[in-house]
Short mmCIF file of C-alpha atoms and ligand atoms in Angstrom, two decimals:
data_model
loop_
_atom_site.label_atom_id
_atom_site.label_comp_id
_atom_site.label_asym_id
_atom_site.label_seq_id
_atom_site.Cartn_x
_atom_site.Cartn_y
_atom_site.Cartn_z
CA UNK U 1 -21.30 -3.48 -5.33
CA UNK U 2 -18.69 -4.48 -2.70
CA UNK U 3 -16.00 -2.03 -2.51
CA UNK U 4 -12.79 -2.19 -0.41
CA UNK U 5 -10.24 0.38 0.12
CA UNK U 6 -6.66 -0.72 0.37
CA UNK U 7 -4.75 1.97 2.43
CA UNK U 8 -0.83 2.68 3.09
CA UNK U 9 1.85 5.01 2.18
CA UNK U 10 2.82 3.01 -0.90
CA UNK U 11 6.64 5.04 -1.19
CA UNK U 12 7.20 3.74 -3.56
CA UNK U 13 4.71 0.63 -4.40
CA UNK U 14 6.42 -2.77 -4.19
CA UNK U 15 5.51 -5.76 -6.43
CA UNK U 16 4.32 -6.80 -2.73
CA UNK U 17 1.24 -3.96 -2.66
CA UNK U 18 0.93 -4.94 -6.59
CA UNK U 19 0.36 -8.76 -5.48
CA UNK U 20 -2.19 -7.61 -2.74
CA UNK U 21 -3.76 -5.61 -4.91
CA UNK U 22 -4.36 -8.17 -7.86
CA UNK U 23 -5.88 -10.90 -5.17
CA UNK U 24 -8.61 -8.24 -3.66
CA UNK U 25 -10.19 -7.83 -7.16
CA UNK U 26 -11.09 -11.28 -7.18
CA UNK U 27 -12.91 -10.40 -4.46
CA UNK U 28 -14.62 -7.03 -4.57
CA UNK U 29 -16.24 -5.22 -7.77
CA UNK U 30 -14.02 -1.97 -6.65
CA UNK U 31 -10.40 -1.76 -5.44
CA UNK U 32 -9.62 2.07 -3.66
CA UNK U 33 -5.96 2.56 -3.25
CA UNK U 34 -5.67 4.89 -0.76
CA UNK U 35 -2.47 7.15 -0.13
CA UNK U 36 -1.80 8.59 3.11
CA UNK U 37 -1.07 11.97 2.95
CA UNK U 38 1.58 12.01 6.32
CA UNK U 39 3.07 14.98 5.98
CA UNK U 40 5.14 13.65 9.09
CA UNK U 41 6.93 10.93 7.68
CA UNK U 42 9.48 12.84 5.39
CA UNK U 43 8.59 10.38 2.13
CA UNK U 44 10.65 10.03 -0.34
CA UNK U 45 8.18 11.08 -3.28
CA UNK U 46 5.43 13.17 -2.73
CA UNK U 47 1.58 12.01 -2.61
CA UNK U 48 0.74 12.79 -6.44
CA UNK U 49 4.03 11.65 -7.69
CA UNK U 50 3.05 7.98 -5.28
CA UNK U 51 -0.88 7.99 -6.84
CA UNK U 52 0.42 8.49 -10.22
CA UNK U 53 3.03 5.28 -9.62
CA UNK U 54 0.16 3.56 -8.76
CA UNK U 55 -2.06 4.42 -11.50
CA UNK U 56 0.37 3.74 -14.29
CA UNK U 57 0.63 0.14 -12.54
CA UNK U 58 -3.06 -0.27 -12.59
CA UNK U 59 -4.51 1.33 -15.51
CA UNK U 60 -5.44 -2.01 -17.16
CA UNK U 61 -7.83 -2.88 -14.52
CA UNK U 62 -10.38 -0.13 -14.00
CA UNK U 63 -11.90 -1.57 -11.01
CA UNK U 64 -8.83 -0.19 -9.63
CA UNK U 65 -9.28 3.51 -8.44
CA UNK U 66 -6.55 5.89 -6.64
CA UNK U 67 -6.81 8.10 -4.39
CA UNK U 68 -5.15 9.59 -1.46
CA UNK U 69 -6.47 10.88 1.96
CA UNK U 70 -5.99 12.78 5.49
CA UNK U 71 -7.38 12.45 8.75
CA UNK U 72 -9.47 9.05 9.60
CA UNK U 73 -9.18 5.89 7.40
CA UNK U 74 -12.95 4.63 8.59
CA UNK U 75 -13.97 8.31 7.57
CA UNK U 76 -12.24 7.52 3.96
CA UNK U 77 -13.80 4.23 3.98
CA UNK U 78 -17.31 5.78 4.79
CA UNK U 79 -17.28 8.36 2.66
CA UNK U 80 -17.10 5.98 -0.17
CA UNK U 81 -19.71 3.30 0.61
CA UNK U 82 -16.87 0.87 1.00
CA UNK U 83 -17.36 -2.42 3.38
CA UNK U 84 -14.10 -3.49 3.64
CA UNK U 85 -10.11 -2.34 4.47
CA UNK U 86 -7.44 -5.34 2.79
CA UNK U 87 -3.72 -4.88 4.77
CA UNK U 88 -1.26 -7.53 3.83
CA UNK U 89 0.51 -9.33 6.49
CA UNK U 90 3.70 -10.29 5.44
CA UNK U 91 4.75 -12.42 8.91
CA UNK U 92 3.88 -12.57 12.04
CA UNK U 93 5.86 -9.43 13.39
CA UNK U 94 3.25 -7.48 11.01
CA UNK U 95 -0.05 -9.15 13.02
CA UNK U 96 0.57 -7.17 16.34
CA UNK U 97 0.64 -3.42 15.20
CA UNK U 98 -1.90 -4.34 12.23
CA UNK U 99 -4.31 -5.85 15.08
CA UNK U 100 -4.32 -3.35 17.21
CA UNK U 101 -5.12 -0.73 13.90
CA UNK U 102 -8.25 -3.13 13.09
CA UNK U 103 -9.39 -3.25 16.41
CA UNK U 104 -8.99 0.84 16.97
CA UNK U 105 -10.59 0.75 13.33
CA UNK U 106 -13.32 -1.32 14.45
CA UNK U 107 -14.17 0.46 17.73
CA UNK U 108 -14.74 3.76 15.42
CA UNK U 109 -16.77 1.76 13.10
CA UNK U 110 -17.95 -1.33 13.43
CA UNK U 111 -19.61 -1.56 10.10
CA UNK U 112 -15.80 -1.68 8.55
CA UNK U 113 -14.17 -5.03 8.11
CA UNK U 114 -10.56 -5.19 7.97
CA UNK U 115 -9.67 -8.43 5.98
CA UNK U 116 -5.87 -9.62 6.04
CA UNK U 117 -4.43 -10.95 2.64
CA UNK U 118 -0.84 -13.04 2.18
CA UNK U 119 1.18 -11.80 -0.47
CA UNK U 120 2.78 -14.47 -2.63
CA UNK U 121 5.97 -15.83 -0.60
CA UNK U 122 8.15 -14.37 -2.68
CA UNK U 123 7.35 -10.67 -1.34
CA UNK U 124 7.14 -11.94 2.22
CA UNK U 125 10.29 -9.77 3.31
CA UNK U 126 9.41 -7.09 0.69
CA UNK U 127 9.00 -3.60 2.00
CA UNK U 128 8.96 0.20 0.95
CA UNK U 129 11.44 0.76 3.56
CA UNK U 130 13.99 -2.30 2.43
CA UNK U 131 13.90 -1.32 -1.18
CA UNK U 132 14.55 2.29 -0.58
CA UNK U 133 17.32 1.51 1.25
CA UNK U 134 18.49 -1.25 -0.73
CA UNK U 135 18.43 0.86 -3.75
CA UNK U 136 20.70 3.54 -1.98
CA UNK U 137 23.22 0.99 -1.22
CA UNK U 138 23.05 0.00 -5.08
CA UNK U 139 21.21 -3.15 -4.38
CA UNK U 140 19.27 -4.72 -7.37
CA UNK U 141 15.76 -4.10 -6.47
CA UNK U 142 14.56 -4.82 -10.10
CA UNK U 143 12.28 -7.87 -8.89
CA UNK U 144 10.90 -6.10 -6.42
CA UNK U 145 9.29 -3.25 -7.60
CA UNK U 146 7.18 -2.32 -11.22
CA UNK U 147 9.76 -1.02 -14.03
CA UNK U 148 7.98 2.42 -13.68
CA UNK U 149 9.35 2.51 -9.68
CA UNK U 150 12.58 1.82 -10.48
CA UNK U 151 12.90 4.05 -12.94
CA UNK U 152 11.72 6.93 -10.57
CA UNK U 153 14.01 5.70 -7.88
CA UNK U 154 17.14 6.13 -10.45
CA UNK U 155 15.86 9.34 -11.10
CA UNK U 156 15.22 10.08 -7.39
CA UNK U 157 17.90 8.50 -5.15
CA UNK U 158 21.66 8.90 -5.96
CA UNK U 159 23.46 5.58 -5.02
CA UNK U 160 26.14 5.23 -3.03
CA UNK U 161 28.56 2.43 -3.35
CA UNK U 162 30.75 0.89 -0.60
CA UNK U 163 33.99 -0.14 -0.08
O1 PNS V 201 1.66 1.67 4.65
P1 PNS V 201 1.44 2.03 6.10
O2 PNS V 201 2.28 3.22 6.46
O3 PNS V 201 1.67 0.85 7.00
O4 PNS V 201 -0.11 2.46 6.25
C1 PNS V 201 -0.63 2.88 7.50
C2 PNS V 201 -2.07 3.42 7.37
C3 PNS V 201 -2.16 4.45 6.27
C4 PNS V 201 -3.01 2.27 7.04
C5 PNS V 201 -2.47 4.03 8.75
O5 PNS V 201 -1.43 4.88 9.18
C6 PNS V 201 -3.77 4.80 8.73
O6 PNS V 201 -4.83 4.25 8.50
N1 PNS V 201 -3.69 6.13 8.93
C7 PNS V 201 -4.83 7.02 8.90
C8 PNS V 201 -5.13 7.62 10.28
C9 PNS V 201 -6.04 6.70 11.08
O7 PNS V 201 -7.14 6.38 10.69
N2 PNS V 201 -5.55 6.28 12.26
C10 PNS V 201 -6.27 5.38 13.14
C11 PNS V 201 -6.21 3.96 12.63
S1 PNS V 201 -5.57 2.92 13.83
#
């Protein structure tokens, strides 16, 4: 059984993460999604209301499991068996700080292979971050994201308009 865990802060999930996701079951029998639980980084929607997100996006594939987690993600990854951590790299400005996490990941366990997955081009420049804000400025996001996330973002974020 070769399980990988596929880790972030997912808020919200993109049609990026959705794309990463989708290309690691062809290559492992079990897919964890694992939500941070950073209290620290003021998120938009909380950890259950991100699994849940998740889980209605996935629910036709049960290889697909969600979770979420605290403290060390090679402690996670251990505690379930798994082999493997999947981070999509989106460009090369993402390789730097997502090296030096493999490497620290690494030197805590070296049993744990980080493996680095493209997401289809057309979610190169797709992030959490750009969509929420996006969004706010009454962007159209609706490519970007699964129907279920935009729906919680209109019911989430009020929009503000420019001049
Ligand atoms: O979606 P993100 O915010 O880029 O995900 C970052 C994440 C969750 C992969 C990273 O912050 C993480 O693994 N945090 C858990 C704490 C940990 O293990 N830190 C040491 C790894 S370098």
């Amino acid at each position: 059984m070769r399980i990988a865990v596929y880790p972030g802060s997912f808020d919200p999930l993109t049609n990026g993460h959705l794309d990463i996701i989708r290309r690691a079951t062809r290559l492992f029998d079990r897919i964890l999604v694992a939500v941070l639980e950073n209290e620290g980084k003021a998120p938009l929607f909380t950890v259950s209301e991100r699994k849940e997100l998740i889980a209605r996006c996935t629910s036709s594939t049960p290889a697909i499991e969600v979770h979420s987690f605290s403290g060390l993600l090679v402690d996670f990854v251990r505690h379930h068996d798994a082999s493997a951590v999947i981070r999509g790299i989106r460009a090369v400005s993402d390789y730097e700080y997502e090296l030096q996490m493999a490497l620290m990941n690494r030197e805590l366990n070296a049993e744990v292979e980080t493996i680095f997955m493209l997401p289809a081009v057309e979610y190169t420049y797709v992030s959490s971050r750009l969509v929420k804000e996006v969004f706010r400025l009454g962007g159209d996001v609706a490519r970007l994201v699964p129907p279920v996330v935009l729906d919680s973002l209109k019911a989430r974020l009020p929009v503000t308009v420019g001049t």
